[in-house]
PDB file of C-alpha atoms and ligand atoms in Angstrom:
ATOM      1  CA  MET A   1      -0.980  -3.958  14.697  1.00 90.00           C
ATOM      2  CA  ILE A   2      -0.868  -5.206  10.798  1.00 94.00           C
ATOM      3  CA  ALA A   3      -4.663  -3.120  10.716  1.00 95.00           C
ATOM      4  CA  GLN A   4      -3.294  -0.150  12.406  1.00 95.00           C
ATOM      5  CA  VAL A   5      -0.479   0.516  10.243  1.00 96.00           C
ATOM      6  CA  GLN A   6      -2.769  -0.160   7.223  1.00 95.00           C
ATOM      7  CA  SER A   7      -5.073   2.514   8.409  1.00 95.00           C
ATOM      8  CA  TRP A   8      -2.375   4.644   8.564  1.00 96.00           C
ATOM      9  CA  LEU A   9      -1.616   3.869   5.222  1.00 96.00           C
ATOM     10  CA  GLU A  10      -4.914   4.169   3.972  1.00 94.00           C
ATOM     11  CA  ARG A  11      -4.903   8.281   5.025  1.00 95.00           C
ATOM     12  CA  ALA A  12      -1.558   8.642   4.196  1.00 97.00           C
ATOM     13  CA  GLN A  13      -0.827  10.627   0.868  1.00 96.00           C
ATOM     14  CA  ARG A  14       3.241  11.463   0.981  1.00 98.00           C
ATOM     15  CA  VAL A  15       4.465   7.560   1.490  1.00 98.00           C
ATOM     16  CA  VAL A  16       8.398   8.189   1.696  1.00 98.00           C
ATOM     17  CA  ALA A  17      10.384   4.315   2.171  1.00 98.00           C
ATOM     18  CA  LEU A  18      13.999   3.970   3.382  1.00 98.00           C
ATOM     19  CA  THR A  19      15.633   0.501   1.994  1.00 98.00           C
ATOM     20  CA  GLY A  20      18.578  -1.197   3.121  1.00 97.00           C
ATOM     21  CA  ALA A  21      20.127  -4.516   2.318  1.00 95.00           C
ATOM     22  CA  GLY A  22      17.614  -6.471   4.057  1.00 96.00           C
ATOM     23  CA  ILE A  23      14.874  -6.270   1.268  1.00 97.00           C
ATOM     24  CA  SER A  24      17.744  -7.507  -1.103  1.00 97.00           C
ATOM     25  CA  THR A  25      18.532 -10.647   1.219  1.00 94.00           C
ATOM     26  CA  ASP A  26      15.536 -12.444  -0.089  1.00 94.00           C
ATOM     27  CA  SER A  27      16.666 -12.116  -3.749  1.00 96.00           C
ATOM     28  CA  GLY A  28      19.688 -13.992  -3.228  1.00 93.00           C
ATOM     29  CA  ILE A  29      21.809 -10.506  -2.330  1.00 92.00           C
ATOM     30  CA  PRO A  30      24.107 -11.041   0.704  1.00 83.00           C
ATOM     31  CA  ASP A  31      23.950  -8.181   3.502  1.00 78.00           C
ATOM     32  CA  PHE A  32      27.972  -7.930   3.577  1.00 67.00           C
ATOM     33  CA  ARG A  33      27.550  -6.210   6.955  1.00 59.00           C
ATOM     34  CA  GLY A  34      25.897  -9.211   8.566  1.00 53.00           C
ATOM     35  CA  PRO A  35      27.147 -12.067  10.297  1.00 49.00           C
ATOM     36  CA  GLN A  36      27.113 -14.370   7.131  1.00 51.00           C
ATOM     37  CA  GLY A  37      28.200 -10.938   5.276  1.00 55.00           C
ATOM     38  CA  LEU A  38      30.880 -10.775   2.492  1.00 56.00           C
ATOM     39  CA  TRP A  39      33.203  -9.112   4.843  1.00 56.00           C
ATOM     40  CA  THR A  40      33.205 -11.679   7.473  1.00 57.00           C
ATOM     41  CA  LYS A  41      33.781 -14.464   5.065  1.00 64.00           C
ATOM     42  CA  ASN A  42      36.678 -12.727   3.278  1.00 71.00           C
ATOM     43  CA  PRO A  43      38.513 -10.165   4.539  1.00 73.00           C
ATOM     44  CA  LEU A  44      39.807  -8.709   0.884  1.00 81.00           C
ATOM     45  CA  ALA A  45      36.114  -7.770   0.548  1.00 79.00           C
ATOM     46  CA  GLU A  46      36.656  -4.984   2.868  1.00 82.00           C
ATOM     47  CA  LYS A  47      39.482  -3.797   0.961  1.00 87.00           C
ATOM     48  CA  MET A  48      37.669  -3.810  -2.541  1.00 87.00           C
ATOM     49  CA  SER A  49      35.174  -1.675  -1.029  1.00 86.00           C
ATOM     50  CA  ASN A  50      37.441   0.754   0.023  1.00 92.00           C
ATOM     51  CA  ILE A  51      38.526   3.669  -2.306  1.00 95.00           C
ATOM     52  CA  HIS A  52      41.390   4.081  -0.950  1.00 95.00           C
ATOM     53  CA  TYR A  53      42.872   0.437  -1.433  1.00 95.00           C
ATOM     54  CA  TYR A  54      41.023   0.486  -4.411  1.00 96.00           C
ATOM     55  CA  LEU A  55      42.910   3.875  -5.860  1.00 97.00           C
ATOM     56  CA  ALA A  56      46.181   2.991  -4.750  1.00 97.00           C
ATOM     57  CA  ASP A  57      46.611  -1.163  -5.214  1.00 96.00           C
ATOM     58  CA  ALA A  58      46.186  -2.742  -9.042  1.00 96.00           C
ATOM     59  CA  GLU A  59      45.775  -5.807  -7.132  1.00 95.00           C
ATOM     60  CA  VAL A  60      42.616  -4.909  -5.268  1.00 95.00           C
ATOM     61  CA  ARG A  61      41.225  -3.958  -8.671  1.00 96.00           C
ATOM     62  CA  LYS A  62      41.365  -6.549 -10.623  1.00 96.00           C
ATOM     63  CA  ALA A  63      40.289  -8.870  -7.782  1.00 94.00           C
ATOM     64  CA  SER A  64      37.537  -6.374  -7.604  1.00 95.00           C
ATOM     65  CA  TRP A  65      36.558  -6.632 -11.022  1.00 96.00           C
ATOM     66  CA  GLN A  66      36.591 -10.781 -10.581  1.00 94.00           C
ATOM     67  CA  ASN A  67      33.739 -10.080  -8.107  1.00 91.00           C
ATOM     68  CA  ARG A  68      31.940  -7.624 -10.089  1.00 94.00           C
ATOM     69  CA  LEU A  69      31.876 -10.534 -12.621  1.00 95.00           C
ATOM     70  CA  SER A  70      30.537 -13.198 -10.273  1.00 92.00           C
ATOM     71  CA  SER A  71      27.699 -10.848  -8.195  1.00 92.00           C
ATOM     72  CA  PRO A  72      24.575 -12.636  -7.278  1.00 92.00           C
ATOM     73  CA  ALA A  73      22.995  -9.610  -8.132  1.00 93.00           C
ATOM     74  CA  TRP A  74      23.487  -9.935 -11.842  1.00 95.00           C
ATOM     75  CA  HIS A  75      20.701 -12.783 -11.554  1.00 94.00           C
ATOM     76  CA  ALA A  76      18.597 -11.653  -8.790  1.00 96.00           C
ATOM     77  CA  ARG A  77      15.271 -10.817  -9.200  1.00 97.00           C
ATOM     78  CA  PRO A  78      12.870  -8.838  -7.023  1.00 98.00           C
ATOM     79  CA  ASN A  79      11.053 -10.368  -4.309  1.00 97.00           C
ATOM     80  CA  PRO A  80       7.621  -9.790  -2.900  1.00 97.00           C
ATOM     81  CA  GLY A  81       8.800  -6.696  -0.821  1.00 97.00           C
ATOM     82  CA  HIS A  82       9.816  -5.213  -3.612  1.00 98.00           C
ATOM     83  CA  LEU A  83       6.831  -5.654  -5.705  1.00 97.00           C
ATOM     84  CA  ALA A  84       5.169  -4.301  -2.499  1.00 97.00           C
ATOM     85  CA  LEU A  85       6.651  -0.847  -3.084  1.00 98.00           C
ATOM     86  CA  VAL A  86       5.706  -1.428  -6.922  1.00 97.00           C
ATOM     87  CA  GLU A  87       2.246  -1.797  -5.518  1.00 95.00           C
ATOM     88  CA  LEU A  88       2.496   0.904  -3.218  1.00 96.00           C
ATOM     89  CA  GLU A  89       3.129   3.301  -6.314  1.00 97.00           C
ATOM     90  CA  LYS A  90       0.170   2.086  -8.205  1.00 96.00           C
ATOM     91  CA  ARG A  91      -1.867   3.111  -5.059  1.00 95.00           C
ATOM     92  CA  ARG A  92      -0.159   6.904  -6.011  1.00 95.00           C
ATOM     93  CA  LYS A  93       0.880   6.970  -2.354  1.00 97.00           C
ATOM     94  CA  LEU A  94       5.017   6.206  -2.682  1.00 98.00           C
ATOM     95  CA  HIS A  95       6.442  10.021  -2.821  1.00 98.00           C
ATOM     96  CA  ALA A  96      10.152   8.920  -2.463  1.00 98.00           C
ATOM     97  CA  LEU A  97      11.568   5.649  -2.653  1.00 98.00           C
ATOM     98  CA  ILE A  98      15.401   6.164  -0.790  1.00 98.00           C
ATOM     99  CA  THR A  99      17.636   3.135  -1.545  1.00 98.00           C
ATOM    100  CA  GLN A 100      20.936   2.433   0.163  1.00 96.00           C
ATOM    101  CA  ASN A 101      20.988  -0.752  -2.197  1.00 96.00           C
ATOM    102  CA  ILE A 102      22.711  -0.509  -5.397  1.00 96.00           C
ATOM    103  CA  ASP A 103      21.305  -3.634  -7.054  1.00 97.00           C
ATOM    104  CA  GLU A 104      18.501  -1.569  -8.945  1.00 98.00           C
ATOM    105  CA  LEU A 105      16.229  -4.274  -7.841  1.00 98.00           C
ATOM    106  CA  HIS A 106      13.329  -1.746  -7.049  1.00 98.00           C
ATOM    107  CA  GLN A 107      13.813  -0.065 -10.618  1.00 98.00           C
ATOM    108  CA  ILE A 108      13.801  -4.150 -12.247  1.00 98.00           C
ATOM    109  CA  ALA A 109      10.557  -4.496 -10.004  1.00 98.00           C
ATOM    110  CA  GLY A 110       8.714  -1.707 -11.412  1.00 98.00           C
ATOM    111  CA  ASN A 111       9.273   1.186  -9.757  1.00 98.00           C
ATOM    112  CA  SER A 112       9.545   4.622 -11.629  1.00 98.00           C
ATOM    113  CA  PRO A 113      13.105   5.583 -11.552  1.00 97.00           C
ATOM    114  CA  GLU A 114      12.268   9.259 -10.883  1.00 97.00           C
ATOM    115  CA  ARG A 115      10.708   7.921  -7.420  1.00 98.00           C
ATOM    116  CA  VAL A 116      14.176   6.170  -6.493  1.00 98.00           C
ATOM    117  CA  ILE A 117      16.774   7.982  -4.616  1.00 98.00           C
ATOM    118  CA  GLU A 118      19.838   6.004  -4.937  1.00 98.00           C
ATOM    119  CA  VAL A 119      21.805   7.228  -2.047  1.00 97.00           C
ATOM    120  CA  HIS A 120      24.819   5.053  -2.650  1.00 95.00           C
ATOM    121  CA  GLY A 121      24.594   4.523  -6.657  1.00 96.00           C
ATOM    122  CA  THR A 122      24.393   1.868  -8.563  1.00 97.00           C
ATOM    123  CA  MET A 123      26.417  -1.219  -9.285  1.00 96.00           C
ATOM    124  CA  ARG A 124      25.204  -1.071 -12.834  1.00 97.00           C
ATOM    125  CA  ARG A 125      26.842   1.915 -14.179  1.00 98.00           C
ATOM    126  CA  PHE A 126      30.834   2.313 -14.028  1.00 98.00           C
ATOM    127  CA  MET A 127      32.234   5.618 -13.738  1.00 98.00           C
ATOM    128  CA  CYS A 128      35.865   6.767 -14.284  1.00 98.00           C
ATOM    129  CA  TRP A 129      37.847   8.509 -11.348  1.00 98.00           C
ATOM    130  CA  GLY A 130      39.863  10.803 -13.806  1.00 97.00           C
ATOM    131  CA  CYS A 131      37.087  12.319 -16.252  1.00 98.00           C
ATOM    132  CA  GLY A 132      33.818  10.960 -14.527  1.00 97.00           C
ATOM    133  CA  MET A 133      32.479   9.473 -17.685  1.00 97.00           C
ATOM    134  CA  ARG A 134      29.860   6.660 -16.834  1.00 97.00           C
ATOM    135  CA  GLY A 135      28.101   4.079 -18.776  1.00 98.00           C
ATOM    136  CA  PRO A 136      26.444   0.897 -18.149  1.00 98.00           C
ATOM    137  CA  MET A 137      28.802  -1.407 -16.052  1.00 98.00           C
ATOM    138  CA  GLN A 138      28.381  -4.531 -18.958  1.00 97.00           C
ATOM    139  CA  LEU A 139      30.010  -2.561 -20.963  1.00 97.00           C
ATOM    140  CA  VAL A 140      33.218  -2.882 -18.624  1.00 98.00           C
ATOM    141  CA  LEU A 141      32.602  -6.383 -17.774  1.00 98.00           C
ATOM    142  CA  GLU A 142      32.697  -7.199 -21.380  1.00 98.00           C
ATOM    143  CA  ARG A 143      36.182  -6.249 -21.406  1.00 98.00           C
ATOM    144  CA  VAL A 144      36.847  -8.083 -18.217  1.00 98.00           C
ATOM    145  CA  ARG A 145      35.697 -11.219 -19.579  1.00 97.00           C
ATOM    146  CA  ALA A 146      37.760 -10.674 -22.989  1.00 98.00           C
ATOM    147  CA  GLY A 147      41.059 -10.462 -20.766  1.00 97.00           C
ATOM    148  CA  GLU A 148      41.249  -6.559 -19.552  1.00 98.00           C
ATOM    149  CA  ALA A 149      42.508  -7.488 -15.668  1.00 97.00           C
ATOM    150  CA  ASP A 150      41.999  -3.952 -14.538  1.00 98.00           C
ATOM    151  CA  PRO A 151      40.512  -2.269 -17.704  1.00 98.00           C
ATOM    152  CA  GLN A 152      41.053   1.561 -17.915  1.00 98.00           C
ATOM    153  CA  CYS A 153      39.043   4.605 -18.930  1.00 98.00           C
ATOM    154  CA  ARG A 154      39.574   4.778 -23.257  1.00 96.00           C
ATOM    155  CA  ASP A 155      39.019   8.670 -23.247  1.00 96.00           C
ATOM    156  CA  CYS A 156      41.710   9.664 -20.026  1.00 98.00           C
ATOM    157  CA  GLY A 157      43.308   6.471 -19.238  1.00 98.00           C
ATOM    158  CA  GLY A 158      41.762   6.486 -15.744  1.00 98.00           C
ATOM    159  CA  ILE A 159      40.732   4.548 -13.077  1.00 98.00           C
ATOM    160  CA  LEU A 160      37.296   2.904 -13.586  1.00 98.00           C
ATOM    161  CA  LYS A 161      34.846   1.549 -10.929  1.00 97.00           C
ATOM    162  CA  SER A 162      31.166   1.042 -10.403  1.00 96.00           C
ATOM    163  CA  ASP A 163      29.390   4.144  -9.756  1.00 97.00           C
ATOM    164  CA  THR A 164      28.571   3.137  -6.343  1.00 96.00           C
ATOM    165  CA  ILE A 165      29.896   5.123  -2.927  1.00 94.00           C
ATOM    166  CA  SER A 166      32.553   2.935  -1.285  1.00 92.00           C
ATOM    167  CA  PHE A 167      33.744   3.263   2.162  1.00 89.00           C
ATOM    168  CA  GLY A 168      36.025   6.452   2.430  1.00 92.00           C
ATOM    169  CA  GLN A 169      34.594   8.479  -0.729  1.00 93.00           C
ATOM    170  CA  GLN A 170      32.011  11.380  -0.049  1.00 93.00           C
ATOM    171  CA  LEU A 171      28.199  10.511  -0.871  1.00 95.00           C
ATOM    172  CA  VAL A 172      26.665  12.859  -3.274  1.00 96.00           C
ATOM    173  CA  PRO A 173      25.315  16.189  -1.746  1.00 97.00           C
ATOM    174  CA  GLU A 174      22.601  16.859  -3.914  1.00 97.00           C
ATOM    175  CA  VAL A 175      21.452  13.109  -4.032  1.00 98.00           C
ATOM    176  CA  ILE A 176      21.614  13.601   0.064  1.00 97.00           C
ATOM    177  CA  GLU A 177      19.520  16.581  -0.311  1.00 98.00           C
ATOM    178  CA  GLN A 178      16.555  15.146  -2.514  1.00 98.00           C
ATOM    179  CA  ALA A 179      16.278  12.430   0.602  1.00 98.00           C
ATOM    180  CA  MET A 180      16.229  14.425   2.940  1.00 98.00           C
ATOM    181  CA  ARG A 181      13.861  16.998   1.234  1.00 98.00           C
ATOM    182  CA  ALA A 182      11.380  13.832   0.490  1.00 98.00           C
ATOM    183  CA  ALA A 183      11.608  12.636   3.959  1.00 98.00           C
ATOM    184  CA  GLY A 184      10.777  16.187   5.433  1.00 98.00           C
ATOM    185  CA  GLU A 185       7.840  15.934   3.241  1.00 98.00           C
ATOM    186  CA  ALA A 186       6.754  12.557   4.512  1.00 98.00           C
ATOM    187  CA  ASP A 187       3.075  11.923   5.877  1.00 98.00           C
ATOM    188  CA  PHE A 188       4.219   8.149   6.451  1.00 98.00           C
ATOM    189  CA  PHE A 189       7.770   7.040   6.596  1.00 98.00           C
ATOM    190  CA  ILE A 190       8.584   3.445   6.739  1.00 98.00           C
ATOM    191  CA  ALA A 191      12.403   1.952   6.968  1.00 98.00           C
ATOM    192  CA  ILE A 192      12.948  -1.635   5.804  1.00 98.00           C
ATOM    193  CA  GLY A 193      16.133  -3.910   6.013  1.00 97.00           C
ATOM    194  CA  THR A 194      18.047  -0.962   7.434  1.00 96.00           C
ATOM    195  CA  SER A 195      19.824  -0.782  10.689  1.00 95.00           C
ATOM    196  CA  LEU A 196      19.606   2.633  10.882  1.00 96.00           C
ATOM    197  CA  GLN A 197      22.852   3.470  12.121  1.00 92.00           C
ATOM    198  CA  VAL A 198      24.463   5.035   9.379  1.00 88.00           C
ATOM    199  CA  TYR A 199      24.255   8.952   8.829  1.00 90.00           C
ATOM    200  CA  PRO A 200      23.027  11.181   7.202  1.00 93.00           C
ATOM    201  CA  VAL A 201      20.502   8.581   5.987  1.00 93.00           C
ATOM    202  CA  ALA A 202      19.715   7.227   9.169  1.00 95.00           C
ATOM    203  CA  GLY A 203      18.684  11.205   9.838  1.00 96.00           C
ATOM    204  CA  ALA A 204      15.969  10.480   7.355  1.00 98.00           C
ATOM    205  CA  VAL A 205      13.782   9.250  10.276  1.00 98.00           C
ATOM    206  CA  ASP A 206      14.375  12.445  12.452  1.00 97.00           C
ATOM    207  CA  LEU A 207      13.137  14.765   9.439  1.00 97.00           C
ATOM    208  CA  ALA A 208      10.414  12.858   8.681  1.00 98.00           C
ATOM    209  CA  ARG A 209       9.315  12.416  12.548  1.00 97.00           C
ATOM    210  CA  SER A 210       9.757  16.256  12.716  1.00 97.00           C
ATOM    211  CA  ALA A 211       7.395  17.053   9.984  1.00 96.00           C
ATOM    212  CA  GLY A 212       4.784  14.529  11.797  1.00 97.00           C
ATOM    213  CA  ALA A 213       4.908  11.375   9.723  1.00 98.00           C
ATOM    214  CA  ARG A 214       4.055   8.209  11.202  1.00 98.00           C
ATOM    215  CA  ILE A 215       7.247   6.165  11.784  1.00 98.00           C
ATOM    216  CA  VAL A 216       6.941   1.802  10.992  1.00 98.00           C
ATOM    217  CA  ILE A 217      10.287   0.208  10.995  1.00 98.00           C
ATOM    218  CA  VAL A 218      10.635  -3.346   9.490  1.00 98.00           C
ATOM    219  CA  ASN A 219      14.182  -5.094  10.139  1.00 97.00           C
ATOM    220  CA  ALA A 220      15.421  -8.368  11.307  1.00 95.00           C
ATOM    221  CA  GLN A 221      17.197  -6.797  14.325  1.00 95.00           C
ATOM    222  CA  PRO A 222      16.789  -4.001  16.299  1.00 96.00           C
ATOM    223  CA  THR A 223      17.249  -0.618  15.103  1.00 97.00           C
ATOM    224  CA  PRO A 224      18.233   2.588  17.327  1.00 97.00           C
ATOM    225  CA  PHE A 225      14.938   4.055  16.217  1.00 98.00           C
ATOM    226  CA  ASP A 226      12.641   1.428  17.386  1.00 98.00           C
ATOM    227  CA  GLU A 227      11.409   3.090  20.416  1.00 97.00           C
ATOM    228  CA  VAL A 228      10.345   6.186  18.722  1.00 96.00           C
ATOM    229  CA  ALA A 229       8.937   4.577  16.080  1.00 98.00           C
ATOM    230  CA  ASP A 230       5.052   3.986  15.651  1.00 98.00           C
ATOM    231  CA  ALA A 231       5.455   0.315  14.544  1.00 98.00           C
ATOM    232  CA  VAL A 232       7.998  -2.048  14.643  1.00 98.00           C
ATOM    233  CA  PHE A 233       7.929  -5.410  12.974  1.00 98.00           C
ATOM    234  CA  ASN A 234      10.728  -8.067  12.915  1.00 97.00           C
ATOM    235  CA  GLN A 235       9.374 -10.644  10.580  1.00 95.00           C
ATOM    236  CA  PRO A 236      11.349 -11.552   7.160  1.00 95.00           C
ATOM    237  CA  ILE A 237      10.323  -8.663   4.918  1.00 96.00           C
ATOM    238  CA  SER A 238       9.232 -10.513   1.568  1.00 95.00           C
ATOM    239  CA  GLU A 239       6.482 -11.852   3.891  1.00 95.00           C
ATOM    240  CA  ILE A 240       5.679  -8.998   5.899  1.00 95.00           C
ATOM    241  CA  LEU A 241       5.615  -6.036   3.227  1.00 96.00           C
ATOM    242  CA  PRO A 242       3.080  -7.246   1.320  1.00 96.00           C
ATOM    243  CA  ALA A 243       0.853  -7.845   4.151  1.00 95.00           C
ATOM    244  CA  ILE A 244       1.375  -4.029   5.358  1.00 93.00           C
ATOM    245  CA  LEU A 245       1.651  -2.536   2.157  1.00 90.00           C
ATOM    246  CA  GLY A 246       0.192  -4.340  -0.748  1.00 72.00           C
ATOM    247  CA  SER A 247      -3.387  -4.689  -1.695  1.00 60.00           C
ATOM    248  CA  GLY A 248      -2.590  -8.316  -2.636  1.00 48.00           C
ATOM    249  CA  ALA A 249      -1.179 -10.845   0.048  1.00 43.00           C
ATOM    250  CA  ARG A 250      -3.230  -9.208   3.645  1.00 43.00           C
ATOM    251  CA  SER A 251      -2.908 -13.689   5.002  1.00 41.00           C
ATOM    252  CA  LEU A 252      -0.398 -12.501   8.346  1.00 41.00           C
ATOM    253  CA  GLN A 253      -3.820 -10.464   9.617  1.00 36.00           C
TER     254      GLN A 253
HETATM  255 ZN1   ZN B   1      38.065   8.995 -17.948  1.00 91.06          ZN
END
């Protein structure tokens, strides 16, 4: 099956990858929805990721800032799964990299920022809910470290948060359009580490299929699209992805 996928990839010119939390778990970033997820372990985590609780309750915000300070993502390094996607870009095959992740590990691994479409934003930037100002997250985290439990915008006094899409918050239409347009232009579409259960992002698979793209799914658990996919892999992402995409490790053949 790996050899088959590689031959499709050999002919492909516009590969679109869609990545979810599963690609970052091997970098030590837990999937908050999975069985070992943060939500299961800490009920407050669900409130912290909901925009309505966040805006309404200073205690939720204080807990959120402490949570951001101690996020494992600050020390996380890209894993071989991320590097395989860098390899794909070096081979000039990567048309777009749509990601549901907020950790920027794709850019840190070496993918060009202009190829990466972050449908859920990034935790490495803050935004002001009042005036929309944005900037590096570390600037605000320094204020938290210095003792501000719930720092406010220095321009307008508004509530600050990470520049990510919380639950209850609208996706950015321009970003979703960009992602869907790219998916519709794919000749090879690979979904990696995502359950494909959340629309509109899961709709990218439908668009790619309609465009005639080969569909490959790499995920530990089954997805609703497995039946229509051309190939499905359930092995660990950091092992299987280099074998499929990279010119390096082909040991799994
Ligand atoms: Zn502001």
